[in-house]
Amino acid sequence: MLKRKMKLIPIALIASLAFSLPVYAKPHPSDSAFDNKIVKRIKVDNIYDTIDYLSQEPRVAGTKAEHDAAKYLEKQFKSYGYDTELQSFEFTSYKAPDYMSLSVSGMEDVDWDLGNFSYGVSGQASGELVYVGLGRESDLEDVDLTGKIALVKRGEISFGEKVLNAARAGAEAVLLFNNASGVINGTLGEPNDDYVPALALTRDQGEELLALLEAGETLIADVEIEGSEMKESTSYNVIATKKPDKKKSTGQIVIVGAHHDSVAGAPGANDDASGTATVLELARVMSNMPIDTELRFVTFGAEENGLLGSYAYVDSLSEEEIENTVGMFQMDMVGSRDAGKLIMYTVDGEKNIVTDLGAAAGSRLSETVNYGREGRSDHVPFAEAGIPAALFIHAPVEPWYHSPEDTIDKISKDKLQEVAEIVGAAVYQIARPDTPALENAKVAPKKVEYEYEERELE
Ligand SMILES: [Zn+2]
């Protein structure tokens, strides 16, 4: 799952939805029989073992580890009889510095607590330290920082704006101190050629410098940052396709997805080896089933860099393929023992064919699955292309996602089993030959009541 950049404003609950009570539809016997074809074939140990294999090390997009994971997944899909493609795409990634240092005249003994800003530049600078408040344009009017180093306080405007404002005023480098405790772990937001080297300081150390400046002292600072750079990298989507018999085909496509990349430093057992391994197992389960709908199992790269893989994949689809795709099921973080309950998120917070099918399968197999509104995973590019899509995830997510603690020992087989059954049964309800074609996804699976939930992911 993608890290949240901004706090979303919760949308108002629609009253009519809030007070509807769940009604448990009695499963149609034939639906149950078809569900069993899926459920009985799912081997949760396969999912668990794949997570274990993938989470030996982080799978950061553009690294050898991600490429290895993608090649492994392609090999597995192939072994189940799928047509496969390793779809590559280029992207720009940021490499953090290997070395940062600061020294200030008269304070040679201080052990500085330095932080870096993502997209910050390398460089070396030396000059007199000048305090420029919050570093807004108004703080820098008529201020000439040529040959100087700006001391800036966090707050009000973005880190990137502060660095650019100081650079425009001539600053050689920027020291940006926190307005709360701790080291800033920030980002400048995007690459920019106009940045000057910038280091983050703690509030205490920044205020110490400020006090000395206000007492009239002249401080000369030396700043050095080495090894940060923008890099062109290649990431991969793994695409496994199974076409139905030409005679039986409805011409429709269903996509089941997850992302195989992880963030730096995180083994990504739950985020999102769990979804990836479940995609793989569902592909295995459905490999020999009769279908009338084209199945595409896709694992995306560079999700954590901004859904880059799923955007690249959707970009590669023809208009006709988009038109024919009746549903996209995304599974992201579906196995943590410490996360909340299963929920289906759509980008617009409205029900669609994917949530209808998921809710119906849930009520037949375990319990009603509700829906909510959230982006932040690979269902977003599909929804933007007009394809009904939903994210299956446990909410709230476990507190240690995106950390070294996201390891196999915290994976629950019960949670994996439940999601695999529900998504598998929902997908098979479309794909199996006895159900009529979903004309542009306007099918009605047996009506099941399920509700909107204002459930936060974290
Ligand atoms: Zn994530």
Coordinates of C-alpha atoms and ligand atoms in Angstrom, one line a residue:
M1 CA 0.0 0.0 0.0
L2 CA 1.1 3.5 -0.8
K3 CA 2.0 5.8 2.1
R4 CA -0.5 8.5 2.8
K5 CA 0.7 11.9 1.7
M6 CA -2.2 14.0 2.9
K7 CA -4.9 13.4 5.4
L8 CA -8.1 12.9 3.5
I9 CA -11.2 14.7 4.6
P10 CA -13.7 12.0 5.6
I11 CA -16.7 12.1 3.4
A12 CA -20.1 12.3 4.9
L13 CA -22.0 9.1 5.4
I14 CA -25.1 8.8 3.2
A15 CA -28.0 8.4 5.6
S16 CA -29.8 5.8 3.6
L17 CA -26.8 3.5 3.6
A18 CA -26.0 4.0 7.2
F19 CA -29.2 2.5 8.5
S20 CA -29.7 -0.5 6.2
L21 CA -29.3 -3.7 8.1
P22 CA -27.3 -6.6 6.6
V23 CA -29.4 -9.3 5.2
Y24 CA -27.8 -12.7 4.8
A25 CA -28.9 -14.1 1.4
K26 CA -29.3 -17.8 1.5
P27 CA -26.8 -19.2 -0.9
H28 CA -28.1 -20.6 -4.1
P29 CA -27.1 -24.3 -4.1
S30 CA -25.4 -24.0 -7.4
D31 CA -23.4 -21.0 -6.2
S32 CA -22.1 -23.0 -3.3
A33 CA -21.2 -25.9 -5.5
F34 CA -19.2 -23.6 -7.7
D35 CA -17.6 -21.9 -4.7
N36 CA -16.5 -25.3 -3.5
K37 CA -14.6 -25.9 -6.7
I38 CA -12.5 -22.9 -5.7
V39 CA -12.4 -23.3 -2.0
K40 CA -11.5 -27.0 -1.9
R41 CA -8.6 -26.4 -4.2
I42 CA -7.0 -23.5 -2.3
K43 CA -3.9 -24.6 -0.4
V44 CA -3.2 -21.9 2.1
D45 CA 0.3 -23.4 2.7
N46 CA 1.2 -22.5 -0.9
I47 CA 0.3 -18.9 -0.2
Y48 CA 2.2 -18.9 3.0
D49 CA 5.3 -20.5 1.4
T50 CA 5.3 -18.0 -1.4
I51 CA 5.2 -15.1 1.1
D52 CA 8.1 -16.8 3.0
Y53 CA 10.1 -17.1 -0.2
L54 CA 9.4 -13.5 -1.4
S55 CA 10.0 -11.9 2.0
Q56 CA 13.6 -13.0 2.5
E57 CA 14.7 -9.5 1.5
P58 CA 13.1 -6.2 0.5
R59 CA 11.9 -6.0 -3.2
V60 CA 12.4 -2.4 -3.9
A61 CA 11.3 -1.4 -7.4
G62 CA 14.3 -1.2 -9.8
T63 CA 16.5 -3.5 -7.8
K64 CA 17.8 -6.9 -8.6
A65 CA 15.6 -8.3 -5.8
E66 CA 12.5 -7.0 -7.5
H67 CA 13.6 -8.4 -10.9
D68 CA 14.3 -11.7 -9.3
A69 CA 10.9 -11.8 -7.6
A70 CA 9.2 -10.9 -10.9
K71 CA 11.1 -13.6 -12.8
Y72 CA 10.2 -16.2 -10.1
L73 CA 6.5 -15.2 -10.3
E74 CA 6.5 -15.5 -14.1
K75 CA 8.1 -19.0 -13.9
Q76 CA 5.4 -20.1 -11.4
F77 CA 2.5 -18.7 -13.6
K78 CA 4.1 -20.5 -16.6
S79 CA 4.3 -23.8 -14.7
Y80 CA 0.5 -23.5 -14.2
G81 CA 0.0 -23.3 -17.9
Y82 CA -0.5 -19.5 -18.3
D83 CA 0.7 -17.3 -21.1
T84 CA 3.0 -14.9 -19.4
E85 CA 4.7 -11.6 -20.1
L86 CA 7.3 -9.7 -18.1
Q87 CA 6.3 -6.1 -18.9
S88 CA 9.1 -3.7 -18.2
F89 CA 8.8 0.1 -17.7
E90 CA 11.3 2.9 -16.9
F91 CA 11.0 5.2 -13.9
T92 CA 13.1 7.7 -12.0
S93 CA 14.0 6.8 -8.5
Y94 CA 15.9 8.6 -5.8
K95 CA 18.9 7.3 -4.0
A96 CA 19.5 8.7 -0.5
P97 CA 23.0 10.0 0.4
D98 CA 25.7 7.8 1.8
Y99 CA 27.3 10.6 3.7
M100 CA 26.1 13.8 5.4
S101 CA 28.0 16.1 7.6
L102 CA 27.7 19.5 9.3
S103 CA 30.2 21.5 11.3
V104 CA 29.6 25.0 12.8
S105 CA 32.3 27.3 14.0
G106 CA 32.6 27.3 17.8
M107 CA 30.5 24.2 18.1
E108 CA 33.0 21.6 16.9
D109 CA 32.1 19.2 19.6
V110 CA 28.4 19.0 18.8
D111 CA 27.2 15.6 17.6
W112 CA 24.6 16.8 15.1
D113 CA 21.4 14.7 14.6
L114 CA 21.1 15.1 10.8
G115 CA 18.2 14.1 8.5
N116 CA 17.9 13.9 4.8
F117 CA 15.1 15.0 2.5
S118 CA 14.1 12.7 -0.3
Y119 CA 14.9 14.2 -3.7
G120 CA 17.5 16.4 -2.0
V121 CA 20.8 17.0 -3.9
S122 CA 24.4 16.3 -3.0
G123 CA 26.9 19.1 -2.6
Q124 CA 29.3 20.9 -0.4
A125 CA 28.9 24.5 0.9
S126 CA 30.4 26.8 3.5
G127 CA 29.1 30.1 4.6
E128 CA 27.7 32.3 7.3
L129 CA 24.5 31.0 8.9
V130 CA 21.5 33.3 8.5
Y131 CA 18.1 32.7 10.1
V132 CA 15.2 33.3 7.7
G133 CA 12.2 32.2 9.9
L134 CA 9.8 29.8 8.0
G135 CA 11.5 30.5 4.7
R136 CA 8.3 31.9 3.0
E137 CA 8.7 34.3 0.1
S138 CA 7.7 37.1 2.5
D139 CA 10.5 36.1 4.9
L140 CA 13.0 36.4 2.0
E141 CA 12.0 39.6 0.4
D142 CA 15.1 41.9 0.1
V143 CA 17.2 39.2 1.7
D144 CA 20.5 38.4 -0.1
L145 CA 21.8 35.0 0.9
T146 CA 24.5 34.8 -1.7
G147 CA 27.4 32.9 -0.2
K148 CA 25.4 32.1 2.9
I149 CA 23.6 29.2 4.5
A150 CA 20.0 29.6 5.4
L151 CA 18.6 28.4 8.8
V152 CA 14.9 27.7 8.3
K153 CA 12.2 26.5 10.7
R154 CA 9.7 23.8 9.8
G155 CA 6.0 24.8 9.3
E156 CA 3.4 26.5 7.2
I157 CA 4.8 25.7 3.7
S158 CA 6.4 22.5 2.3
F159 CA 10.1 21.6 2.7
G160 CA 10.5 21.8 -1.0
E161 CA 9.2 25.4 -1.1
K162 CA 11.5 26.4 1.7
V163 CA 14.5 25.0 0.0
L164 CA 13.6 26.7 -3.3
N165 CA 12.8 30.1 -1.7
A166 CA 16.2 30.1 0.0
A167 CA 18.0 29.0 -3.2
R168 CA 16.3 31.8 -5.1
A169 CA 17.6 34.3 -2.5
G170 CA 21.1 33.0 -3.2
A171 CA 21.6 30.5 -0.4
E172 CA 24.4 27.9 -0.8
A173 CA 22.7 25.4 1.4
V174 CA 19.8 25.0 3.9
L175 CA 19.5 23.8 7.4
L176 CA 15.9 23.1 8.2
F177 CA 15.0 22.4 11.8
N178 CA 12.0 20.6 13.3
N179 CA 9.1 22.3 15.2
A180 CA 8.4 19.1 17.1
S181 CA 10.6 16.5 18.7
G182 CA 12.6 14.0 16.6
V183 CA 14.5 14.1 13.4
I184 CA 12.5 15.1 10.3
N185 CA 12.1 12.2 7.9
G186 CA 10.8 14.4 5.0
T187 CA 10.7 14.7 1.3
L188 CA 11.1 17.7 -1.0
G189 CA 8.2 16.2 -3.0
E190 CA 9.8 15.9 -6.4
P191 CA 13.1 16.3 -8.2
N192 CA 14.1 19.9 -9.0
D193 CA 17.4 21.2 -10.6
D194 CA 17.1 24.4 -8.5
Y195 CA 17.5 22.7 -5.1
V196 CA 20.6 23.4 -3.0
P197 CA 21.9 20.9 -0.4
A198 CA 19.5 20.7 2.5
L199 CA 19.9 19.0 5.9
A200 CA 17.3 18.4 8.6
L201 CA 18.1 19.2 12.2
T202 CA 16.2 18.5 15.4
R203 CA 14.2 21.3 17.0
D204 CA 16.6 21.5 20.0
Q205 CA 19.7 21.8 17.8
G206 CA 18.0 24.3 15.5
E207 CA 16.9 26.5 18.4
E208 CA 20.4 26.3 19.9
L209 CA 21.8 27.8 16.7
L210 CA 19.0 30.4 16.6
A211 CA 19.7 31.5 20.2
L212 CA 23.4 32.1 19.3
L213 CA 22.5 34.0 16.2
E214 CA 20.0 36.1 18.1
A215 CA 22.7 36.8 20.7
G216 CA 24.7 38.4 17.9
E217 CA 27.2 35.6 17.2
T218 CA 28.5 35.0 13.7
L219 CA 28.4 31.3 12.9
I220 CA 30.1 29.7 9.9
A221 CA 28.6 26.4 8.8
D222 CA 30.1 23.7 6.6
V223 CA 27.6 21.4 4.9
E224 CA 28.4 18.3 3.0
I225 CA 26.1 15.7 1.4
E226 CA 27.4 12.9 -0.8
G227 CA 25.9 10.1 -2.9
S228 CA 22.3 11.2 -3.3
E229 CA 21.2 11.0 -6.9
M230 CA 18.3 10.6 -9.2
K231 CA 18.5 7.2 -11.0
E232 CA 16.8 5.9 -14.1
S233 CA 15.5 2.4 -13.2
T234 CA 13.5 -0.4 -14.7
S235 CA 10.6 -2.2 -12.9
Y236 CA 8.4 -5.0 -14.1
N237 CA 4.8 -6.1 -14.1
V238 CA 4.2 -9.9 -14.4
I239 CA 1.1 -10.7 -16.5
A240 CA -0.4 -14.2 -16.7
T241 CA -3.3 -14.7 -19.0
K242 CA -5.8 -17.5 -19.6
K243 CA -8.2 -17.2 -22.5
P244 CA -11.4 -19.2 -22.6
D245 CA -12.4 -21.4 -25.5
K246 CA -13.2 -19.3 -28.5
K247 CA -16.6 -20.8 -28.9
K248 CA -17.6 -20.2 -25.2
S249 CA -16.0 -16.8 -24.8
T250 CA -18.1 -13.9 -23.6
G251 CA -15.3 -11.6 -24.8
Q252 CA -15.0 -10.3 -21.3
I253 CA -11.8 -9.9 -19.1
V254 CA -11.4 -10.0 -15.4
I255 CA -8.1 -8.9 -13.7
V256 CA -6.8 -10.1 -10.4
G257 CA -3.9 -8.1 -9.1
A258 CA -1.4 -7.3 -6.3
H259 CA 2.0 -5.6 -6.1
H260 CA 5.2 -7.5 -5.7
D261 CA 7.5 -4.6 -4.8
S262 CA 8.1 -3.4 -1.3
V263 CA 9.6 -0.3 0.3
A264 CA 13.3 0.0 1.2
G265 CA 14.2 -1.8 4.5
A266 CA 10.9 -3.7 4.6
P267 CA 10.7 -7.4 3.8
G268 CA 7.1 -6.7 2.8
A269 CA 5.7 -10.0 3.9
N270 CA 2.2 -8.5 4.3
D271 CA 2.8 -5.5 2.0
D272 CA 2.4 -7.0 -0.5
A273 CA 3.9 -10.5 -0.7
S274 CA 0.5 -11.6 0.8
G275 CA -1.6 -10.3 -2.1
T276 CA 1.0 -11.4 -4.6
A277 CA 1.1 -15.0 -3.2
T278 CA -2.7 -15.1 -3.1
V279 CA -2.9 -14.0 -6.8
L280 CA -0.5 -16.8 -7.6
E281 CA -2.5 -19.4 -5.7
L282 CA -5.8 -18.3 -7.3
A283 CA -4.1 -18.6 -10.7
R284 CA -3.0 -22.2 -9.8
V285 CA -6.5 -23.0 -8.6
M286 CA -8.2 -21.7 -11.7
S287 CA -5.7 -23.0 -14.2
N288 CA -7.7 -26.0 -15.3
M289 CA -11.2 -24.7 -14.7
P290 CA -13.7 -24.2 -17.5
I291 CA -14.2 -20.5 -18.1
D292 CA -16.0 -18.2 -20.5
T293 CA -14.1 -15.1 -19.4
E294 CA -10.5 -14.2 -20.0
L295 CA -8.6 -14.2 -16.7
R296 CA -5.6 -12.0 -16.2
F297 CA -3.5 -12.4 -13.1
V298 CA -1.1 -9.4 -12.8
T299 CA 1.5 -8.5 -10.2
F300 CA 2.7 -4.9 -10.4
G301 CA 6.1 -3.3 -9.8
A302 CA 6.8 0.1 -8.3
E303 CA 3.4 0.4 -6.5
E304 CA 5.2 2.0 -3.6
N305 CA 6.7 4.6 -5.9
G306 CA 3.3 5.9 -6.8
L307 CA 1.3 3.1 -8.5
L308 CA 3.8 3.2 -11.4
G309 CA 3.4 -0.4 -12.5
S310 CA -0.4 -0.4 -12.6
Y311 CA -0.4 3.0 -14.4
A312 CA 2.1 1.5 -17.0
Y313 CA -0.1 -1.6 -17.3
V314 CA -3.4 0.3 -17.8
D315 CA -1.5 2.5 -20.3
S316 CA -0.6 -0.5 -22.3
L317 CA -4.2 -1.7 -22.7
S318 CA -6.1 -1.0 -25.9
E319 CA -9.4 0.8 -25.8
E320 CA -11.1 -2.5 -26.6
E321 CA -9.4 -4.3 -23.7
I322 CA -10.5 -1.5 -21.3
E323 CA -14.0 -1.7 -22.7
N324 CA -14.0 -5.5 -22.2
T325 CA -12.6 -5.6 -18.7
V326 CA -15.6 -6.0 -16.4
G327 CA -13.8 -6.0 -13.1
M328 CA -10.4 -5.6 -11.3
F329 CA -9.8 -7.2 -7.9
Q330 CA -6.7 -5.8 -6.1
M331 CA -5.4 -7.5 -3.0
D332 CA -2.9 -5.5 -0.9
M333 CA -1.9 -6.4 2.7
V334 CA -4.3 -9.4 3.1
G335 CA -2.5 -11.6 5.7
S336 CA -1.5 -9.7 8.8
R337 CA -2.6 -11.3 12.1
D338 CA -2.5 -7.8 13.6
A339 CA -4.6 -5.9 11.1
G340 CA -8.4 -5.4 11.3
K341 CA -11.2 -6.9 9.2
L342 CA -11.5 -7.3 5.5
I343 CA -13.0 -4.4 3.6
M344 CA -13.4 -3.5 0.0
Y345 CA -12.3 0.0 -1.0
T346 CA -13.4 1.8 -4.2
V347 CA -11.8 5.1 -5.3
D348 CA -15.1 6.9 -5.4
G349 CA -16.7 5.3 -2.4
E350 CA -19.5 3.8 -4.5
K351 CA -20.4 0.1 -4.8
N352 CA -19.5 -1.5 -8.1
I353 CA -19.7 -5.0 -9.7
V354 CA -16.4 -6.0 -7.9
T355 CA -17.7 -5.1 -4.5
D356 CA -21.2 -6.7 -5.3
L357 CA -19.5 -9.9 -6.2
G358 CA -17.1 -9.7 -3.2
A359 CA -19.9 -9.1 -0.8
A360 CA -22.0 -11.9 -2.2
A361 CA -19.1 -14.3 -2.0
G362 CA -18.3 -13.1 1.5
S363 CA -21.9 -13.7 2.7
R364 CA -21.9 -17.2 1.2
L365 CA -18.5 -18.2 2.6
S366 CA -17.8 -16.4 5.9
E367 CA -19.3 -13.0 6.6
T368 CA -20.5 -9.9 4.9
V369 CA -17.7 -7.7 3.6
N370 CA -18.4 -4.0 3.7
Y371 CA -17.0 -1.3 1.5
G372 CA -15.4 2.1 1.9
R373 CA -13.6 4.8 0.1
E374 CA -9.8 4.7 -0.4
G375 CA -7.2 4.9 -3.1
R376 CA -3.6 4.2 -2.3
S377 CA -3.2 0.9 -4.2
D378 CA -3.2 -0.5 -7.8
H379 CA -7.0 -0.4 -8.2
V380 CA -6.7 3.4 -8.8
P381 CA -5.4 3.5 -12.4
F382 CA -8.1 1.0 -13.4
A383 CA -10.9 3.0 -11.8
E384 CA -9.5 6.1 -13.5
A385 CA -9.8 4.3 -16.8
G386 CA -13.5 3.5 -16.1
I387 CA -13.0 -0.1 -15.1
P388 CA -14.9 -1.2 -12.0
A389 CA -12.2 -1.9 -9.4
A390 CA -11.8 -2.5 -5.7
L391 CA -9.0 -2.9 -3.2
F392 CA -9.4 -5.9 -0.8
I393 CA -7.4 -5.1 2.4
H394 CA -7.6 -5.5 6.2
A395 CA -8.4 -2.3 7.9
P396 CA -6.9 -0.8 10.0
V397 CA -3.5 -2.0 8.8
E398 CA -0.9 -3.3 11.2
P399 CA 1.2 -0.6 12.8
W400 CA 4.6 -1.8 11.4
Y401 CA 3.8 -1.8 7.7
H402 CA 6.6 -0.3 5.7
S403 CA 9.1 -1.3 8.4
P404 CA 11.7 -4.1 9.0
E405 CA 9.0 -5.7 11.2
D406 CA 6.8 -6.7 8.2
T407 CA 7.9 -10.3 8.4
I408 CA 6.5 -13.8 7.8
D409 CA 6.0 -14.6 11.5
K410 CA 3.1 -12.1 11.6
I411 CA 1.2 -13.6 8.8
S412 CA -2.1 -15.4 9.6
K413 CA -3.1 -18.4 7.5
D414 CA -6.7 -17.8 8.5
K415 CA -6.7 -14.3 7.1
L416 CA -5.1 -15.5 3.9
Q417 CA -7.6 -18.4 3.5
E418 CA -10.6 -16.1 4.0
V419 CA -9.4 -13.5 1.4
A420 CA -8.4 -16.2 -1.1
E421 CA -11.8 -17.9 -0.8
I422 CA -13.8 -14.7 -1.1
V423 CA -11.8 -13.2 -4.0
G424 CA -11.6 -16.6 -5.7
A425 CA -15.3 -17.3 -5.5
A426 CA -16.2 -13.8 -6.6
V427 CA -13.9 -14.0 -9.7
Y428 CA -15.1 -17.5 -10.5
Q429 CA -18.7 -16.3 -10.4
I430 CA -18.0 -14.1 -13.4
A431 CA -15.6 -16.5 -15.1
R432 CA -17.5 -19.8 -14.9
P433 CA -19.4 -20.7 -18.1
D434 CA -22.9 -21.1 -16.6
T435 CA -23.3 -17.4 -15.6
P436 CA -24.4 -15.0 -18.3
A437 CA -22.1 -12.4 -19.8
L438 CA -21.9 -9.4 -17.6
E439 CA -22.9 -6.8 -20.1
N440 CA -20.5 -4.0 -19.3
A441 CA -20.6 -5.2 -15.7
K442 CA -24.3 -4.6 -15.3
V443 CA -24.9 -8.0 -13.9
A444 CA -26.7 -8.5 -10.6
P445 CA -25.1 -11.2 -8.5
K446 CA -27.6 -12.4 -6.0
K447 CA -28.5 -9.3 -4.0
V448 CA -26.7 -9.1 -0.8
E449 CA -26.9 -6.1 1.6
Y450 CA -23.6 -4.7 2.6
E451 CA -22.7 -1.3 4.0
Y452 CA -20.5 1.7 3.6
E453 CA -18.0 1.9 6.4
E454 CA -16.1 5.0 7.4
R455 CA -13.1 2.8 8.2
E456 CA -9.6 4.4 8.3
L457 CA -6.7 2.3 7.0
E458 CA -4.4 3.6 9.7
Ligands
ZN1 ZN 2.9 -0.4 1.0

